Short mmCIF file of C-alpha atoms in Angstrom, two decimals:
data_model
loop_
_atom_site.label_atom_id
_atom_site.label_comp_id
_atom_site.label_asym_id
_atom_site.label_seq_id
_atom_site.Cartn_x
_atom_site.Cartn_y
_atom_site.Cartn_z
CA UNK A 1119 -28.08 -37.67 -3.37
CA UNK A 1120 -27.16 -35.21 -0.48
CA UNK A 1121 -27.53 -31.56 -0.65
CA UNK A 1122 -24.37 -30.02 -0.08
CA UNK A 1123 -22.96 -26.52 -0.69
CA UNK A 1124 -21.40 -27.61 -4.09
CA UNK A 1125 -24.99 -28.96 -5.00
CA UNK A 1126 -26.60 -25.56 -4.06
CA UNK A 1127 -24.15 -23.61 -5.87
CA UNK A 1128 -24.65 -25.78 -9.20
CA UNK A 1129 -28.41 -25.29 -9.08
CA UNK A 1130 -28.71 -21.62 -8.07
CA UNK A 1131 -26.20 -21.27 -11.35
CA UNK A 1132 -28.37 -23.50 -13.41
CA UNK A 1133 -31.42 -21.53 -12.18
CA UNK A 1134 -30.01 -18.03 -13.19
CA UNK A 1135 -28.53 -18.94 -16.62
CA UNK A 1136 -32.05 -20.41 -17.54
CA UNK A 1137 -33.84 -17.29 -15.92
CA UNK A 1138 -31.66 -15.21 -18.76
CA UNK A 1139 -34.03 -15.77 -22.17
CA UNK A 1140 -31.49 -13.56 -24.18
CA UNK A 1141 -29.03 -16.56 -24.62
CA UNK A 1142 -29.58 -20.08 -25.58
CA UNK A 1143 -27.83 -22.60 -23.25
CA UNK A 1144 -26.41 -26.06 -24.30
CA UNK A 1145 -25.48 -28.64 -22.01
CA UNK A 1146 -21.67 -27.59 -22.38
CA UNK A 1147 -22.60 -23.89 -21.68
CA UNK A 1148 -24.51 -24.99 -18.30
CA UNK A 1149 -21.83 -27.29 -17.25
CA UNK A 1150 -19.09 -24.45 -18.12
CA UNK A 1151 -21.10 -22.19 -16.08
CA UNK A 1152 -21.57 -24.52 -12.94
CA UNK A 1153 -17.79 -25.24 -13.20
CA UNK A 1154 -16.73 -21.72 -13.19
CA UNK A 1155 -19.37 -20.95 -10.11
CA UNK A 1156 -17.58 -23.67 -8.13
CA UNK A 1157 -14.28 -22.51 -9.17
CA UNK A 1158 -14.76 -18.84 -7.79
CA UNK A 1159 -15.64 -20.33 -4.50
CA UNK A 1160 -12.56 -23.34 -4.40
CA UNK A 1161 -9.86 -21.39 -6.33
CA UNK A 1162 -9.17 -24.24 -8.88
CA UNK A 1163 -11.02 -25.48 -11.52
CA UNK A 1164 -12.62 -29.22 -11.26
CA UNK A 1165 -14.81 -29.95 -14.32
CA UNK A 1166 -18.57 -30.56 -13.37
CA UNK A 1167 -18.97 -34.04 -15.09
CA UNK A 1168 -21.95 -34.92 -17.11
CA UNK A 1169 -23.60 -37.09 -14.75
CA UNK A 1170 -23.36 -34.73 -12.13
CA UNK A 1171 -25.10 -32.46 -14.06
CA UNK A 1172 -27.97 -34.69 -14.95
CA UNK A 1173 -28.39 -35.27 -11.48
CA UNK A 1174 -28.71 -31.85 -10.60
CA UNK A 1175 -31.44 -31.54 -13.65
CA UNK A 1176 -33.20 -34.37 -12.38
CA UNK A 1177 -33.26 -32.95 -8.73
CA UNK A 1178 -34.71 -29.74 -10.11
CA UNK A 1179 -37.20 -31.17 -11.98
CA UNK A 1180 -38.40 -33.72 -9.22
CA UNK A 1181 -40.58 -33.18 -6.19
CA UNK A 1182 -37.74 -34.00 -3.77
CA UNK A 1183 -37.37 -30.26 -3.15
CA UNK A 1184 -40.70 -29.22 -4.07
CA UNK A 1185 -39.24 -27.67 -7.53
CA UNK A 1186 -40.63 -29.41 -10.35
CA UNK A 1187 -38.63 -27.21 -12.70
CA UNK A 1188 -40.44 -27.41 -16.21
CA UNK A 1189 -36.93 -27.50 -17.26
CA UNK A 1190 -37.37 -28.74 -21.34
CA UNK A 1191 -34.87 -29.26 -24.31
CA UNK A 1192 -35.44 -27.46 -27.57
CA UNK A 1193 -34.14 -28.58 -30.80
CA UNK A 1194 -32.30 -31.58 -29.04
CA UNK A 1195 -30.03 -29.06 -27.67
CA UNK A 1196 -31.07 -25.97 -25.92
CA UNK A 1197 -32.14 -25.90 -22.43
CA UNK A 1198 -34.74 -23.57 -21.07
CA UNK A 1199 -37.32 -22.85 -18.72
CA UNK A 1200 -40.81 -24.10 -20.45
CA UNK A 1201 -42.30 -21.37 -18.32
CA UNK A 1202 -40.40 -18.18 -19.05
CA UNK A 1203 -41.26 -16.56 -15.66
CA UNK A 1204 -40.35 -19.71 -13.64
CA UNK A 1205 -37.35 -19.79 -11.22
CA UNK A 1206 -36.82 -21.92 -7.92
CA UNK A 1207 -36.82 -18.82 -5.85
CA UNK A 1208 -40.40 -18.03 -6.26
CA UNK A 1209 -41.73 -21.94 -5.14
CA UNK A 1210 -42.52 -23.28 -1.92
CA UNK A 1211 -40.42 -25.95 -0.60
CA UNK A 1212 -41.32 -29.48 0.74
CA UNK A 1213 -40.57 -30.78 4.12
CA UNK A 1214 -37.34 -32.83 2.76
CA UNK A 1215 -36.20 -29.84 0.72
CA UNK A 1216 -36.67 -27.59 3.96
CA UNK A 1217 -34.49 -29.52 6.00
CA UNK A 1218 -31.81 -30.05 3.23
CA UNK A 1219 -31.57 -26.21 2.25
CA UNK A 1220 -31.38 -25.28 5.85
CA UNK A 1221 -28.48 -27.64 6.81
CA UNK A 1222 -26.46 -26.15 3.41
CA UNK A 1223 -27.57 -22.57 4.12
CA UNK A 1224 -26.33 -22.70 7.80
CA UNK A 1225 -22.88 -23.51 6.30
CA UNK A 1226 -23.06 -20.97 3.30
CA UNK A 1227 -24.13 -17.75 5.62
CA UNK A 1228 -20.66 -18.13 6.78
CA UNK A 1229 -18.82 -17.69 3.47
CA UNK A 1230 -20.53 -14.01 2.81
CA UNK A 1231 -16.83 -12.39 3.06
CA UNK A 1232 -16.14 -14.05 -0.47
CA UNK A 1233 -17.91 -11.55 -2.92
CA UNK A 1234 -16.94 -14.31 -5.75
CA UNK A 1235 -20.08 -15.92 -4.41
CA UNK A 1236 -22.56 -12.98 -4.46
CA UNK A 1237 -24.80 -14.10 -7.13
CA UNK A 1238 -24.98 -17.44 -5.66
CA UNK A 1239 -25.60 -15.80 -1.98
CA UNK A 1240 -28.24 -13.72 -3.45
CA UNK A 1241 -30.29 -16.79 -4.66
CA UNK A 1242 -29.46 -18.55 -1.38
CA UNK A 1243 -30.76 -15.71 0.40
CA UNK A 1244 -34.17 -15.68 -1.28
CA UNK A 1245 -34.40 -19.32 -0.24
CA UNK A 1246 -33.59 -18.51 3.07
CA UNK A 1247 -36.54 -16.34 3.18
CA UNK A 1248 -38.77 -18.95 1.80
CA UNK A 1249 -37.41 -21.14 4.56
CA UNK A 1250 -38.23 -18.53 7.18
CA UNK A 1251 -41.62 -18.11 6.18
CA UNK A 1252 -42.43 -21.74 5.86
CA UNK A 1253 -41.27 -22.83 9.35
CA UNK A 1254 -41.53 -19.30 11.17
CA UNK A 1255 -38.26 -19.60 12.31
CA UNK A 1256 -35.27 -17.44 11.07
CA UNK A 1257 -32.46 -18.48 13.65
CA UNK A 1258 -29.85 -20.62 12.19
CA UNK A 1259 -28.93 -24.02 13.93
CA UNK A 1260 -25.12 -23.65 13.50
CA UNK A 1261 -22.88 -20.99 14.65
CA UNK A 1262 -19.18 -20.95 13.24
CA UNK A 1263 -16.78 -18.89 14.66
CA UNK A 1264 -16.64 -15.75 13.40
CA UNK A 1265 -14.86 -12.38 14.33
CA UNK A 1266 -17.13 -9.38 14.05
CA UNK A 1267 -15.36 -6.41 12.70
CA UNK A 1268 -12.27 -8.35 11.40
CA UNK A 1269 -10.19 -5.73 9.71
CA UNK A 1270 -8.93 -8.01 7.23
CA UNK A 1271 -12.16 -9.31 5.88
CA UNK A 1272 -12.55 -6.40 3.30
CA UNK A 1273 -9.59 -7.84 1.67
CA UNK A 1274 -10.38 -11.17 1.23
CA UNK A 1275 -12.15 -11.25 -2.03
CA UNK A 1276 -9.53 -9.32 -4.02
CA UNK A 1277 -6.52 -11.37 -2.61
CA UNK A 1278 -8.17 -14.56 -3.22
CA UNK A 1279 -8.81 -13.35 -6.97
CA UNK A 1280 -5.16 -12.29 -7.04
CA UNK A 1281 -4.16 -15.94 -5.74
CA UNK A 1282 -6.38 -17.75 -8.23
CA UNK A 1283 -5.55 -15.72 -11.28
CA UNK A 1284 -1.82 -15.44 -10.50
CA UNK A 1285 -1.58 -11.70 -10.68
CA UNK A 1286 0.91 -9.50 -8.33
CA UNK A 1287 -0.41 -7.15 -6.02
CA UNK A 1288 0.88 -3.88 -4.18
CA UNK A 1289 0.26 -3.58 -0.43
CA UNK A 1290 0.47 -1.56 2.13
CA UNK A 1291 1.48 -3.53 5.73
CA UNK A 1292 2.28 -2.75 8.83
CA UNK A 1293 3.49 -5.47 11.04
CA UNK A 1294 2.83 -4.91 15.00
CA UNK A 1295 6.47 -4.12 15.40
CA UNK A 1296 6.35 -1.35 12.41
CA UNK A 1297 5.69 2.44 13.33
CA UNK A 1298 4.25 2.92 9.94
CA UNK A 1299 3.27 0.69 7.23
CA UNK A 1300 5.67 -0.42 4.14
CA UNK A 1301 4.79 -0.53 0.72
CA UNK A 1302 5.53 -4.24 -0.80
CA UNK A 1303 4.95 -6.00 -4.04
CA UNK A 1304 4.11 -9.41 -3.27
CA UNK A 1305 3.42 -12.36 -5.51
CA UNK A 1306 0.49 -14.19 -3.83
CA UNK A 1307 0.63 -18.09 -3.08
CA UNK A 1308 -2.27 -18.87 -0.64
CA UNK A 1309 -5.16 -17.56 1.59
CA UNK A 1310 -4.84 -19.26 4.94
CA UNK A 1311 -7.18 -19.04 8.02
CA UNK A 1312 -6.03 -19.92 11.64
CA UNK A 1313 -7.95 -19.57 14.69
CA UNK A 1314 -10.25 -16.91 12.89
CA UNK A 1315 -7.33 -14.74 11.41
CA UNK A 1316 -6.71 -14.76 7.78
CA UNK A 1317 -3.07 -14.96 6.34
CA UNK A 1318 -1.60 -14.29 3.22
CA UNK A 1319 1.13 -16.65 2.03
CA UNK A 1320 3.25 -14.69 -0.71
CA UNK A 1321 6.80 -14.09 -1.52
CA UNK A 1322 8.01 -10.31 -1.56
CA UNK A 1323 9.70 -8.99 -4.84
CA UNK A 1324 12.94 -8.20 -2.97
CA UNK A 1325 13.42 -12.10 -1.93
CA UNK A 1326 16.61 -13.29 -3.51
CA UNK A 1327 16.24 -16.87 -2.68
CA UNK A 1328 13.16 -18.93 -2.36
CA UNK A 1329 11.52 -17.67 0.82
CA UNK A 1330 7.76 -17.32 1.36
CA UNK A 1331 6.61 -14.34 3.85
CA UNK A 1332 3.60 -14.80 5.90
CA UNK A 1333 1.25 -11.54 6.19
CA UNK A 1334 -1.87 -10.91 8.53
CA UNK A 1335 -4.53 -9.47 6.91
CA UNK A 1336 -5.83 -7.62 9.61
CA UNK A 1337 -2.20 -5.69 9.18
CA UNK A 1338 -2.74 -4.90 5.32
CA UNK A 1339 -3.98 -1.00 5.13
CA UNK A 1340 -4.38 -1.34 1.28
CA UNK A 1341 -4.16 -3.94 -1.80
CA UNK A 1342 -4.19 -3.20 -5.50
CA UNK A 1343 -3.10 -4.78 -8.44
CA UNK A 1344 0.45 -4.45 -9.75
CA UNK A 1345 0.76 -4.23 -13.62
CA UNK A 1346 4.59 -3.83 -13.68
CA UNK A 1347 5.81 -6.77 -12.06
CA UNK A 1348 4.81 -10.13 -13.87
CA UNK A 1349 3.62 -12.71 -11.40
CA UNK A 1350 6.66 -15.17 -10.13
CA UNK A 1351 6.17 -18.76 -8.75
CA UNK A 1352 8.25 -19.83 -5.43
CA UNK A 1353 10.36 -22.94 -5.98
CA UNK A 1354 9.59 -25.26 -3.55
CA UNK A 1355 6.09 -23.83 -2.59
CA UNK A 1356 3.38 -26.44 -2.93
CA UNK A 1357 -0.17 -24.72 -1.68
CA UNK A 1358 -1.67 -28.09 -1.49
CA UNK A 1359 0.75 -29.67 0.96
CA UNK A 1360 3.06 -26.82 2.61
CA UNK A 1361 1.13 -26.69 5.62
CA UNK A 1362 0.64 -30.55 5.94
CA UNK A 1363 2.93 -30.87 8.73
CA UNK A 1364 2.60 -27.37 10.18
CA UNK A 1365 0.24 -26.61 13.15
CA UNK A 1366 -0.55 -22.63 12.53
CA UNK A 1367 1.08 -20.67 9.80
CA UNK A 1368 4.67 -19.92 10.83
CA UNK A 1369 7.05 -21.98 8.99
CA UNK A 1370 9.62 -21.92 6.23
CA UNK A 1371 10.45 -23.59 2.88
CA UNK A 1372 13.41 -26.18 4.00
CA UNK A 1373 11.73 -26.55 7.40
CA UNK A 1374 11.41 -30.15 8.61
CA UNK A 1375 8.94 -31.83 10.54
CA UNK A 1376 10.38 -33.30 13.76
CA UNK A 1377 9.28 -36.22 16.05
CA UNK A 1378 7.36 -34.65 18.92
CA UNK A 1379 6.60 -36.48 22.24
CA UNK A 1380 4.06 -35.30 24.50
CA UNK A 1381 2.82 -36.78 27.72
CA UNK A 1382 -0.80 -35.75 28.54
CA UNK A 1383 -2.28 -36.56 32.00
CA UNK A 1384 -5.72 -38.39 32.70
CA UNK A 1385 -7.70 -35.17 33.00
CA UNK A 1386 -7.21 -34.00 29.61
CA UNK A 1387 -6.16 -37.33 27.92
CA UNK A 1388 -9.62 -38.17 26.61
CA UNK A 1389 -10.16 -33.99 25.33
CA UNK A 1390 -6.92 -34.60 23.35
CA UNK A 1391 -7.57 -37.88 21.71
CA UNK A 1392 -11.10 -36.70 20.54
CA UNK A 1393 -9.56 -33.51 19.11
CA UNK A 1394 -5.90 -34.25 18.08
CA UNK A 1395 -3.34 -31.29 18.16
CA UNK A 1396 -2.39 -32.72 14.50
CA UNK A 1397 -3.58 -35.05 12.18
CA UNK A 1398 -0.35 -36.79 12.79
CA UNK A 1399 -0.91 -37.72 16.31
CA UNK A 1400 -0.54 -41.07 17.49
CA UNK A 1401 -1.27 -42.51 21.02
CA UNK A 1402 2.64 -44.15 21.47
CA UNK A 1403 1.47 -45.49 25.08
CA UNK A 1404 -0.95 -45.68 27.87
CA UNK A 1405 -0.39 -45.69 31.55
CA UNK A 1406 -2.36 -47.33 34.54
CA UNK A 1407 -3.09 -43.63 35.75
CA UNK A 1408 -5.11 -42.96 32.72
CA UNK A 1409 -2.67 -40.53 31.28
CA UNK A 1410 -1.25 -41.25 27.63
CA UNK A 1411 1.97 -40.28 25.55
CA UNK A 1412 1.38 -39.05 22.21
CA UNK A 1413 3.62 -38.30 19.39
CA UNK A 1414 3.48 -35.97 16.51
CA UNK A 1415 5.56 -35.09 13.46
CA UNK A 1416 5.35 -31.60 12.96
CA UNK A 1417 7.30 -28.36 12.15
CA UNK A 1418 8.41 -26.87 15.61
CA UNK A 1419 7.09 -23.37 15.84
CA UNK A 1420 5.57 -20.75 18.09
CA UNK A 1421 1.90 -21.83 17.35
CA UNK A 1422 2.67 -25.50 18.74
CA UNK A 1423 4.54 -23.83 21.78
CA UNK A 1424 1.29 -21.78 22.51
CA UNK A 1425 -0.90 -25.08 22.05
CA UNK A 1426 0.80 -26.72 24.54
CA UNK A 1427 1.19 -24.09 26.95
CA UNK A 1428 -2.52 -23.82 26.62
CA UNK A 1429 -2.75 -27.29 28.40
CA UNK A 1430 -0.76 -25.79 31.14
CA UNK A 1431 0.51 -28.80 33.60
CA UNK A 1432 -1.59 -30.77 32.19
CA UNK A 1433 1.42 -31.44 29.06
CA UNK A 1434 4.82 -32.44 29.47
CA UNK A 1435 6.99 -32.46 26.40
CA UNK A 1436 9.51 -35.42 26.48
CA UNK A 1437 11.44 -34.89 23.31
CA UNK A 1438 12.86 -33.13 21.53
CA UNK A 1439 14.65 -31.47 23.84
CA UNK A 1440 14.75 -28.08 22.10
CA UNK A 1441 10.82 -27.85 22.32
CA UNK A 1442 11.35 -29.43 25.94
CA UNK A 1443 13.42 -26.03 26.76
CA UNK A 1444 11.38 -23.59 25.22
CA UNK A 1445 8.23 -24.58 26.95
CA UNK A 1446 9.92 -24.94 29.99
CA UNK A 1447 11.42 -21.22 29.48
CA UNK A 1448 7.81 -20.18 29.29
CA UNK A 1449 6.39 -21.68 31.81
CA UNK A 1450 9.16 -20.37 34.39
CA UNK A 1451 8.31 -17.17 33.06
CA UNK A 1452 4.60 -17.32 33.48
CA UNK A 1453 5.22 -18.47 36.98
CA UNK A 1454 7.65 -15.90 38.18
CA UNK A 1455 4.84 -13.42 37.15
CA UNK A 1456 2.73 -14.96 39.97
CA UNK A 1457 5.33 -14.91 42.68
CA UNK A 1458 5.22 -11.89 45.23
#
């Protein structure tokens, strides 16, 4: 059974519940607590199955992670620790447990900007201390990109709650072009991260037709819940699939993906095959010199143009014509800056 972040959140939730001796916990109570804990992280409720819960209990009771948790059932109904002082955070871990939890912790360390995970993070931090003492190593083995001091990070938790609970918010927002912030009433639909920046996809209350607005969190000055305007859904916006055919965050309802064809020279072809521009990428042709022709089915936007420009002379847009012209104009403008 793999020890992933969902498993770690569930067993830490079960441990936290069983430490509360002022309540009697049925299997349904514990499953509900685990479901709620995962929902706080995932943003949508996916009920934990009884089989998954039983597997978690078996893992905690076993020696696999070194817990040997004394979980007993009273009156054939209520779960509790036989030892009232027991907690998984006070135990030494075996080697397999150390290795499994270290891997999960490396991932979960990156998620501390979500206050909804605070209780799980606290338990996880205690486990991390044990790992550090046991191994004598406190340096993580994984480093995910993170922008230190990112100004929008402080709003992630509140906006996440607003999206998940369908609550209208009021924000003070100042775009790069504006001289001062505007106060806007917004219906929040989705939080999206792109290249270490977070964006709120929502709709201003003043929109007369279905239209989504993209707000960069680092341009938001304040956020508060709005109790005067009932939440309104946007017709045509599907948060699960809205960005499926988009690179970045710039697109509108009604934008259609286009068939994009790009030639990549031999020096960059291996890299672009190993890290595609987009999930729709296909290799349409391979040339004798090692270069390739790829196709994408994506919305044409500024992020696509910047991505292509990032490869400089190694990439050439073949179609559609409008994208080829946009990229060519940017290349000419850049070349002009270097001419004496």
